[in-house]
PDB file of C-alpha atoms and ligand atoms in Angstrom:
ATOM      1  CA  UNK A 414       0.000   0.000   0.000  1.00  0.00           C
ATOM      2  CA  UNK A 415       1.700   3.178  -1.067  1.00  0.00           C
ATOM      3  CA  UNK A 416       1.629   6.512   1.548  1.00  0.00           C
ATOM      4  CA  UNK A 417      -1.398   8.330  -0.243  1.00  0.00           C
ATOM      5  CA  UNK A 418      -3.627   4.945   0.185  1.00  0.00           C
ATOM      6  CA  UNK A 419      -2.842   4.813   3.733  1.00  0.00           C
ATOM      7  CA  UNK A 420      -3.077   8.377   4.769  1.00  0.00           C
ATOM      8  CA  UNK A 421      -6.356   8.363   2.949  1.00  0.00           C
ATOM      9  CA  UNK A 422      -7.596   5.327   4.696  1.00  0.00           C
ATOM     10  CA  UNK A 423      -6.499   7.020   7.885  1.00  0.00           C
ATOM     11  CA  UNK A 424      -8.951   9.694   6.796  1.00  0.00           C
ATOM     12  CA  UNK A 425     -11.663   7.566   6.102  1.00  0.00           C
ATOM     13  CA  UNK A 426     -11.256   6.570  10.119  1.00  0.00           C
ATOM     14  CA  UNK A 427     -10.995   9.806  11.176  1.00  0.00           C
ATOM     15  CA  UNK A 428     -14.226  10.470   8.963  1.00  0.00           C
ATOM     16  CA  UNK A 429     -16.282   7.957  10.645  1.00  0.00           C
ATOM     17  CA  UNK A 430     -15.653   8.939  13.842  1.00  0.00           C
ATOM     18  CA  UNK A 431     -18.202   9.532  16.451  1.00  0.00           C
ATOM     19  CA  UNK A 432     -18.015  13.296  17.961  1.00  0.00           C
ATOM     20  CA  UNK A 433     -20.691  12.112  20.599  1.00  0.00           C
ATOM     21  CA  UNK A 434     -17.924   9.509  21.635  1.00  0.00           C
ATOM     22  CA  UNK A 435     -15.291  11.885  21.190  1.00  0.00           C
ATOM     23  CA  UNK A 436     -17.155  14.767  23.289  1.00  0.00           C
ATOM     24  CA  UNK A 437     -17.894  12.077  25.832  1.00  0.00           C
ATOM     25  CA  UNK A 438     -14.046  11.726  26.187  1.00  0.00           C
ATOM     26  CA  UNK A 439     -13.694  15.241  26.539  1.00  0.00           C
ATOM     27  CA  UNK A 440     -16.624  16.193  28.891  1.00  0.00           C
ATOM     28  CA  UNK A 441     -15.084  13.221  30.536  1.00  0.00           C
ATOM     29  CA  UNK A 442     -11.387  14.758  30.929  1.00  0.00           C
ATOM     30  CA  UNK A 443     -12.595  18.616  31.527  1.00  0.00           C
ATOM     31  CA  UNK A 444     -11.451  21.421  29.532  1.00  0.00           C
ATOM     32  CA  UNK A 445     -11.254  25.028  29.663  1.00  0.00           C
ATOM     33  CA  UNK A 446      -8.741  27.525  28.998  1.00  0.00           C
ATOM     34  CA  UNK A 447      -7.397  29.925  31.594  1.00  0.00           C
ATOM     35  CA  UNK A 448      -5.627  32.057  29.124  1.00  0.00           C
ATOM     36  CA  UNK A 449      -2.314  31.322  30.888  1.00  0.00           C
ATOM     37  CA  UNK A 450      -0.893  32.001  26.815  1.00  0.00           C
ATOM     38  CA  UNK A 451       1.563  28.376  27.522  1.00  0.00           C
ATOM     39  CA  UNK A 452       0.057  26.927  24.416  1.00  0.00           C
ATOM     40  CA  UNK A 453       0.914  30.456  22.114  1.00  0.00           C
ATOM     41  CA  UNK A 454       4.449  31.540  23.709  1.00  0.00           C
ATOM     42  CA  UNK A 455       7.835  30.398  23.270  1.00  0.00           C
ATOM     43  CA  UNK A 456       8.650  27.054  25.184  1.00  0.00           C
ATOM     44  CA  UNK A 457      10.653  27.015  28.188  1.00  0.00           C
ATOM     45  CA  UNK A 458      13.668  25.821  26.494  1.00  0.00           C
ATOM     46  CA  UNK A 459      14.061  28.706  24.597  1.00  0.00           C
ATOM     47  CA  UNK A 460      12.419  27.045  21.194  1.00  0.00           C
ATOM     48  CA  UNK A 461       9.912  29.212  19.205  1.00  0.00           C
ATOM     49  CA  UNK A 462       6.475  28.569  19.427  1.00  0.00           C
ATOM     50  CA  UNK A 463       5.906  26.154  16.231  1.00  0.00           C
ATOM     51  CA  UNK A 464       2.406  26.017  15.354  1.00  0.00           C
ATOM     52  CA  UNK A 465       1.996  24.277  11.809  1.00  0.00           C
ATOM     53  CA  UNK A 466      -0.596  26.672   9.643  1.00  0.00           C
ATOM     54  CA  UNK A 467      -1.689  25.353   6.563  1.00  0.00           C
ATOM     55  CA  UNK A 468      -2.312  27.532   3.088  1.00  0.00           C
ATOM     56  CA  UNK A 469      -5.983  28.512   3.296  1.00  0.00           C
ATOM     57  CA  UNK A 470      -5.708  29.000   6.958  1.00  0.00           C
ATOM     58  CA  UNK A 471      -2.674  31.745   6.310  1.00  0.00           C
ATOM     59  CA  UNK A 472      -5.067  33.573   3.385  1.00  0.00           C
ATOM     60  CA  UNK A 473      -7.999  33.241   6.070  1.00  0.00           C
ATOM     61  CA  UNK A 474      -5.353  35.337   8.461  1.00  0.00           C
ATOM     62  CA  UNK A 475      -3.781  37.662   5.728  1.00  0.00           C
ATOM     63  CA  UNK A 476      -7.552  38.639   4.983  1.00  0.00           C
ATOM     64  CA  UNK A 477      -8.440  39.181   8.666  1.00  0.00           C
ATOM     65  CA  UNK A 478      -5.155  41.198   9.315  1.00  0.00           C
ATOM     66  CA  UNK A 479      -4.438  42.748   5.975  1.00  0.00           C
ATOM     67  CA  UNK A 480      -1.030  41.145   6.432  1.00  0.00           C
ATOM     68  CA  UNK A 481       1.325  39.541   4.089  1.00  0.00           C
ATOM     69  CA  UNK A 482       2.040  35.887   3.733  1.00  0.00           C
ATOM     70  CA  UNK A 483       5.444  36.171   5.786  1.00  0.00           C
ATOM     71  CA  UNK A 484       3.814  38.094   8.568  1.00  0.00           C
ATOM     72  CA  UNK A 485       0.890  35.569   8.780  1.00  0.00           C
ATOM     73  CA  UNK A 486       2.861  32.349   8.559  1.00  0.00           C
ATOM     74  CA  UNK A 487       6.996  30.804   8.369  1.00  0.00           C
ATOM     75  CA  UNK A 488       8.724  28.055   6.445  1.00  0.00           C
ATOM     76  CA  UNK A 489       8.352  25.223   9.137  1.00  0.00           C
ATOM     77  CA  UNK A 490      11.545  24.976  10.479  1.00  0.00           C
ATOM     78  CA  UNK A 491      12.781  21.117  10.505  1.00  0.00           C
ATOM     79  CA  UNK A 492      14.952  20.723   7.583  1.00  0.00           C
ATOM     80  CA  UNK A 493      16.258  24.164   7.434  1.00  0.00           C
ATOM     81  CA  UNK A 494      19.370  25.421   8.653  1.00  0.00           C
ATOM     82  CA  UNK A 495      20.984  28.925   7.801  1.00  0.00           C
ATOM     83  CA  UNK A 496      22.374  27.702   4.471  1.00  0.00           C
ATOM     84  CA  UNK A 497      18.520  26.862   3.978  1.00  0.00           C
ATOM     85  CA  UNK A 498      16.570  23.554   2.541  1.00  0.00           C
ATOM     86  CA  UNK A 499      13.598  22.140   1.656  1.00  0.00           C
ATOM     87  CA  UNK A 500      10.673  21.835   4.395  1.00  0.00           C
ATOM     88  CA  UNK A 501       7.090  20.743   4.215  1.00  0.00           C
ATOM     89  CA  UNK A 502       4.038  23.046   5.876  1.00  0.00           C
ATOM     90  CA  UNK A 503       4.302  26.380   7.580  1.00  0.00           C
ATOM     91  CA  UNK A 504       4.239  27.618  10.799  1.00  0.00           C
ATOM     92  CA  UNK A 505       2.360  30.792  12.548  1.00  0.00           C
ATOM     93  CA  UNK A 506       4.988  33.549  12.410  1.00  0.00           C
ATOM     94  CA  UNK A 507       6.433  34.684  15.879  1.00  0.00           C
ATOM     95  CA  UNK A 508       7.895  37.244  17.039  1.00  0.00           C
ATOM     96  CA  UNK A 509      11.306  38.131  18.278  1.00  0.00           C
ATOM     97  CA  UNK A 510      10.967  37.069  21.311  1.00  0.00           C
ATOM     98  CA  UNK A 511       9.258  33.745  19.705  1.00  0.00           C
ATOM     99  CA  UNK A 512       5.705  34.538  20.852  1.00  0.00           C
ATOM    100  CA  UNK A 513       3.179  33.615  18.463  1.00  0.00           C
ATOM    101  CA  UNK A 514       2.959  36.906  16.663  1.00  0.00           C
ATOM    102  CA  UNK A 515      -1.032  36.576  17.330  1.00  0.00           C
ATOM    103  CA  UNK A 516      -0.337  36.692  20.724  1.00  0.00           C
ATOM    104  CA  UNK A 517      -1.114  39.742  22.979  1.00  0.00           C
ATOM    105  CA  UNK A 518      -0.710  39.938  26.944  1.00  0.00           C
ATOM    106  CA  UNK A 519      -2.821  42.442  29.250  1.00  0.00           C
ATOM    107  CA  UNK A 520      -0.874  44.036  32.156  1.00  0.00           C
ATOM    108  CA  UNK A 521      -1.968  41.533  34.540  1.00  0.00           C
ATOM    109  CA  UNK A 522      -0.764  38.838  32.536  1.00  0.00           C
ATOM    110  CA  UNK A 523      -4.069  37.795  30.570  1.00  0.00           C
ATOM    111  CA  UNK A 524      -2.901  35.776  27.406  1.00  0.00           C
ATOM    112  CA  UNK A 525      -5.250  36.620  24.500  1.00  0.00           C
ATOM    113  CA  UNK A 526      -5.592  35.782  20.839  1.00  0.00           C
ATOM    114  CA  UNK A 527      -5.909  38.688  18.625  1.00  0.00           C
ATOM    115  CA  UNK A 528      -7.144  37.118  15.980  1.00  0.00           C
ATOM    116  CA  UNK A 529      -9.178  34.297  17.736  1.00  0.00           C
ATOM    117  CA  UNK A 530     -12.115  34.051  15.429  1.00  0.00           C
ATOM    118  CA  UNK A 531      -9.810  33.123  12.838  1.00  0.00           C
ATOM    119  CA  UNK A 532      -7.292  31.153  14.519  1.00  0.00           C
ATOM    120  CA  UNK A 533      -6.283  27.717  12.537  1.00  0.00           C
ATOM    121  CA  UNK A 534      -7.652  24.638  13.368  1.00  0.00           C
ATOM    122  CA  UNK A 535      -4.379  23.213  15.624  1.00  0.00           C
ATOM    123  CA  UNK A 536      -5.310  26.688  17.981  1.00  0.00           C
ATOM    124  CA  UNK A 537      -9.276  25.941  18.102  1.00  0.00           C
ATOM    125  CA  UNK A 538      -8.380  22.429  19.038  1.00  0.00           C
ATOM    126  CA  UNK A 539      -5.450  22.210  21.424  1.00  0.00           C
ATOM    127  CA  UNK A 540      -4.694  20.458  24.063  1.00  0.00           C
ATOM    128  CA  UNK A 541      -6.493  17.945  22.156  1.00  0.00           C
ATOM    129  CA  UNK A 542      -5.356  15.902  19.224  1.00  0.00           C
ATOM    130  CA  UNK A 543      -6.162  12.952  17.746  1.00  0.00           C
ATOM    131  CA  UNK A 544      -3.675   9.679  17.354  1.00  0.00           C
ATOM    132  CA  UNK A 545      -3.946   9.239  13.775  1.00  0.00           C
ATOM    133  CA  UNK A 546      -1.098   8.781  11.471  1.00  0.00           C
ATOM    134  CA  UNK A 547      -0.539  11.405   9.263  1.00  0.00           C
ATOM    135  CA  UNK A 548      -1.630  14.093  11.703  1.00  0.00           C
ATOM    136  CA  UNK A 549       0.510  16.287  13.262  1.00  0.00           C
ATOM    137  CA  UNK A 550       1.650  17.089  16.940  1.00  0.00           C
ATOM    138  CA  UNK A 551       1.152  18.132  19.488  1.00  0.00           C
ATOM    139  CA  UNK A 552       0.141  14.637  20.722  1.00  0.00           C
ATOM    140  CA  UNK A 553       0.198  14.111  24.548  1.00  0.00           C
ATOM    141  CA  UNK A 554      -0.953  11.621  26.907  1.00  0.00           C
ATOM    142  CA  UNK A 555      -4.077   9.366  25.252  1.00  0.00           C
ATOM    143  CA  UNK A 556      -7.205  10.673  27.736  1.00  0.00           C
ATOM    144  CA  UNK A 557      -9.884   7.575  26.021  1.00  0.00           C
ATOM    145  CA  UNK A 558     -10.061   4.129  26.471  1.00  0.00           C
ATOM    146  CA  UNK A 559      -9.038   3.501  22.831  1.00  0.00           C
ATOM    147  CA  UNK A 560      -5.601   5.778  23.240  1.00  0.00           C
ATOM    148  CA  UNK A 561      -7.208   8.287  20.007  1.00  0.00           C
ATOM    149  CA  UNK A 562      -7.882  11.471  21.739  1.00  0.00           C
ATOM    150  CA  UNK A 563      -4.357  12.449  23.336  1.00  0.00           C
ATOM    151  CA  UNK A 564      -4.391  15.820  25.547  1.00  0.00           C
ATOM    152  CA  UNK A 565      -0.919  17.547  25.848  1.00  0.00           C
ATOM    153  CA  UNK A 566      -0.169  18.908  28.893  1.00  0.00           C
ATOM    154  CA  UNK A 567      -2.081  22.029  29.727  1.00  0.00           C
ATOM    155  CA  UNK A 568      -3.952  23.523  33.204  1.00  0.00           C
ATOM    156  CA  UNK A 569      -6.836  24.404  31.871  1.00  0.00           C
ATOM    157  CA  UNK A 570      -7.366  20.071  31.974  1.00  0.00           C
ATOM    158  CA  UNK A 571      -9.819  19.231  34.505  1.00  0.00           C
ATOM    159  CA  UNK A 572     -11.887  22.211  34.628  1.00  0.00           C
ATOM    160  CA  UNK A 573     -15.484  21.750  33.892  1.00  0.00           C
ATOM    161  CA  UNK A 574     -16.783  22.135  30.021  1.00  0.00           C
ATOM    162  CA  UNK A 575     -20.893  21.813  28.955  1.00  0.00           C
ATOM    163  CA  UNK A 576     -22.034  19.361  26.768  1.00  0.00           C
ATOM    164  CA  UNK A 577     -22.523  21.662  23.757  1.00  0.00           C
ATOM    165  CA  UNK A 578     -18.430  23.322  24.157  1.00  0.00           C
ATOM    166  CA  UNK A 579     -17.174  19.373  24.094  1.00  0.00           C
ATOM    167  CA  UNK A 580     -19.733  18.554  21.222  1.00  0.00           C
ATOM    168  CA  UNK A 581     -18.358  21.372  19.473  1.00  0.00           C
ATOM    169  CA  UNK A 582     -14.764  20.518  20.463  1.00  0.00           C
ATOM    170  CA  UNK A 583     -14.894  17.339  19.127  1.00  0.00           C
ATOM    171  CA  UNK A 584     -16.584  18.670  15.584  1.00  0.00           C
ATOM    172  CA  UNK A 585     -13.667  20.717  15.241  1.00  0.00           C
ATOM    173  CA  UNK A 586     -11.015  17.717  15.940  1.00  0.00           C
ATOM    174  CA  UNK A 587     -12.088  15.863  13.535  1.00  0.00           C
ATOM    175  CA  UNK A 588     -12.497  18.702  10.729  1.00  0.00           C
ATOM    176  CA  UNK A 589      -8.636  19.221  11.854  1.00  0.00           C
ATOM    177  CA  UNK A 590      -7.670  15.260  11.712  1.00  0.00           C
ATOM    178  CA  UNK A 591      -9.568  15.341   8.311  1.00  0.00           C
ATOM    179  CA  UNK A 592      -7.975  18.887   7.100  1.00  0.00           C
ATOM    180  CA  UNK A 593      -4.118  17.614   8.136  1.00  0.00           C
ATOM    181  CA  UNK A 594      -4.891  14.555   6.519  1.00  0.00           C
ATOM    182  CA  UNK A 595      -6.092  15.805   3.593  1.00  0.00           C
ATOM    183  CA  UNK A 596      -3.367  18.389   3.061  1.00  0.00           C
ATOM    184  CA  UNK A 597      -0.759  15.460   3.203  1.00  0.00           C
ATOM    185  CA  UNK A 598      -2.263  13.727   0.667  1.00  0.00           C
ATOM    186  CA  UNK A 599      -2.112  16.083  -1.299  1.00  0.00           C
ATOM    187  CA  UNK A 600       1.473  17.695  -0.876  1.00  0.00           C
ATOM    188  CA  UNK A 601       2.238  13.742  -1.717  1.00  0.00           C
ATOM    189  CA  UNK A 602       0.939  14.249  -4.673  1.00  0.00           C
ATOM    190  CA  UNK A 603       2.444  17.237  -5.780  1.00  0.00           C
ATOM    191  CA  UNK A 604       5.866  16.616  -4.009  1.00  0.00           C
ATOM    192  CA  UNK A 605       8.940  16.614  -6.405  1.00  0.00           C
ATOM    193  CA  UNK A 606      12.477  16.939  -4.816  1.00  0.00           C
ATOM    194  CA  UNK A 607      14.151  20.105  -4.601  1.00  0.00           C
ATOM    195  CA  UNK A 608      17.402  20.991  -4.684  1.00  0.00           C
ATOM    196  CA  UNK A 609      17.895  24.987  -3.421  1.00  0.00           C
ATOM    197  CA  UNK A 610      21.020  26.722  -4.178  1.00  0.00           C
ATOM    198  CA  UNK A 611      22.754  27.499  -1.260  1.00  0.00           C
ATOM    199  CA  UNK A 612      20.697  30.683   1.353  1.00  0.00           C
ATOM    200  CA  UNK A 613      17.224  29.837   0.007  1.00  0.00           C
ATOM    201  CA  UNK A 614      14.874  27.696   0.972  1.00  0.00           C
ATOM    202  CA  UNK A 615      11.709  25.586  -0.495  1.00  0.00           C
ATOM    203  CA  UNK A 616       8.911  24.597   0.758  1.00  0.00           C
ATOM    204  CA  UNK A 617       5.811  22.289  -0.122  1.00  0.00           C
ATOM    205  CA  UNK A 618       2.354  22.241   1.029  1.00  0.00           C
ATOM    206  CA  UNK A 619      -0.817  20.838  -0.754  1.00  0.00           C
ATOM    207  CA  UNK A 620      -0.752  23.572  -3.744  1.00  0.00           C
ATOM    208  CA  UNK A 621       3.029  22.650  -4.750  1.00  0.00           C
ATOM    209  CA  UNK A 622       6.435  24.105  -4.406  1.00  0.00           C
ATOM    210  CA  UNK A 623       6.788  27.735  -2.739  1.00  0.00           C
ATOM    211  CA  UNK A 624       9.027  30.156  -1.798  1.00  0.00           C
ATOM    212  CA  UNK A 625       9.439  31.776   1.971  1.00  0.00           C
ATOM    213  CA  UNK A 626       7.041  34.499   0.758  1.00  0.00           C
ATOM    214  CA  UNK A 627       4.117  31.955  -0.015  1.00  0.00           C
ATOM    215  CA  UNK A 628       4.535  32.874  -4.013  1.00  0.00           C
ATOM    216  CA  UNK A 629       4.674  29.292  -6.100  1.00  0.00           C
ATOM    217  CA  UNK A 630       7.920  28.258  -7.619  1.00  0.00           C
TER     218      UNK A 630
HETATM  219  S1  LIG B1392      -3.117  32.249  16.494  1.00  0.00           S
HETATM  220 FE1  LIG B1392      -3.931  32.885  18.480  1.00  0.00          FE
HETATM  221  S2  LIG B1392      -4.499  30.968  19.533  1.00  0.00           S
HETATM  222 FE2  LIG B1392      -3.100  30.423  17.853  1.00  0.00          FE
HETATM  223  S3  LIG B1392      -1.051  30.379  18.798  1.00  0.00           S
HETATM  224 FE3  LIG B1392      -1.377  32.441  17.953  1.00  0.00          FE
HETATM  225  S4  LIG B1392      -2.174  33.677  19.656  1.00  0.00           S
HETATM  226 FE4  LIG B1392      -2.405  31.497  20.204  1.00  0.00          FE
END
């Protein structure tokens, strides 16, 4: 079975889900966010915050923001060093300081999103994700019986969350599980090696080969 067949079998599992199950999980585990900004900052180590955006996600943000491309979204960074390389997906764009550049802080400390009716799918979602291969991180400890919904670490766990929040947390899971699924099928298909010269740097998503600026090669 070659990678497309299996990654769209995975999707055809991730299709058929039940969100009622999924929500049950959920409801089960507690959720709610306490806007502590962990899950949009810079890690502890130092490392940026890596966030992977995919295409119509970063147009969905350039048209929200009136932004371009490269202040929406960055070449994901595995696979590039400073001579550059080739990478696959993007990630949200941070700031010096490695901050989601989306991110925004009140005086007291308040974490907030400033473009939260927008954000991607991997934002609307966390600290849930689902253990399907072909998805992407962040995975965490499995939180079902059947070791598919995984929560990554996060103290807004165990909080209360109503029946219609987990319902609608568990929609949105599997539009992302089918979404990241979907998108690797299709940068599969359109994958073809490159080879940058030296300082520049190439990356592929779903629509084909692109430069840092989002423009197609
Ligand atoms: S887009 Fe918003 S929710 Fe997502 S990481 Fe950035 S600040 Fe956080």
């Amino acid at each position: 079975m070659d990678d497309r067949q299996a990654l769209a079998d995975e999707r055809d599992r991730a299709r058929a889900l039940s969100t009622a199950e999924l929500a049950d999980a959920i409801e089960a585990i507690g959720f709610s966010c306490t806007r502590c900004g962990a899950c949009c900052t810079a890690h502890d180590d130092g490392e940026d915050h890596t966030a992977t955006v995919f295409p119509e996600e970063v147009r969905t943000l350039q048209e929200t923001t009136e932004d371009s491309w490269n202040d929406v979204a960055r070449p994901m960074p595995y696979g590039v060093s400073e001579t550059g390389g080739e990478t696959f997906e993007w990630a949200l764009q941070t700031t010096g300081c490695g901050d989601c550049a989306f991110y925004t802080e009140d005086a007291d400390g308040t974490g907030g999103c400033t473009v939260h009716e927008d954000r991607p799918l991997i934002c609307q979602t966390y600290p849930f994700s689902l253990a399907l291969s072909g998805t992407s991180q962040p995975l965490g400890e499995p939180v079902d019986s059947d070791g598919l919904l995984r929560a990554h670490d996060c103290e807004g766990l165990g909080r209360s969350i109503d029946r219609d929040k987990a319902l609608d947390l568990a929609a949105t899971l599997k539009e992302r599980a089918i979404t990241e699924l979907t998108e690797a099928i299709e940068l599969l298909e359109r994958y073809e090696r490159a080879d940058p010269p030296d300082g520049s740097v190439v990356v592929h998503d779903s629509e084909g080969a692109k430069r840092p600026d989002g423009s197609k090669i």
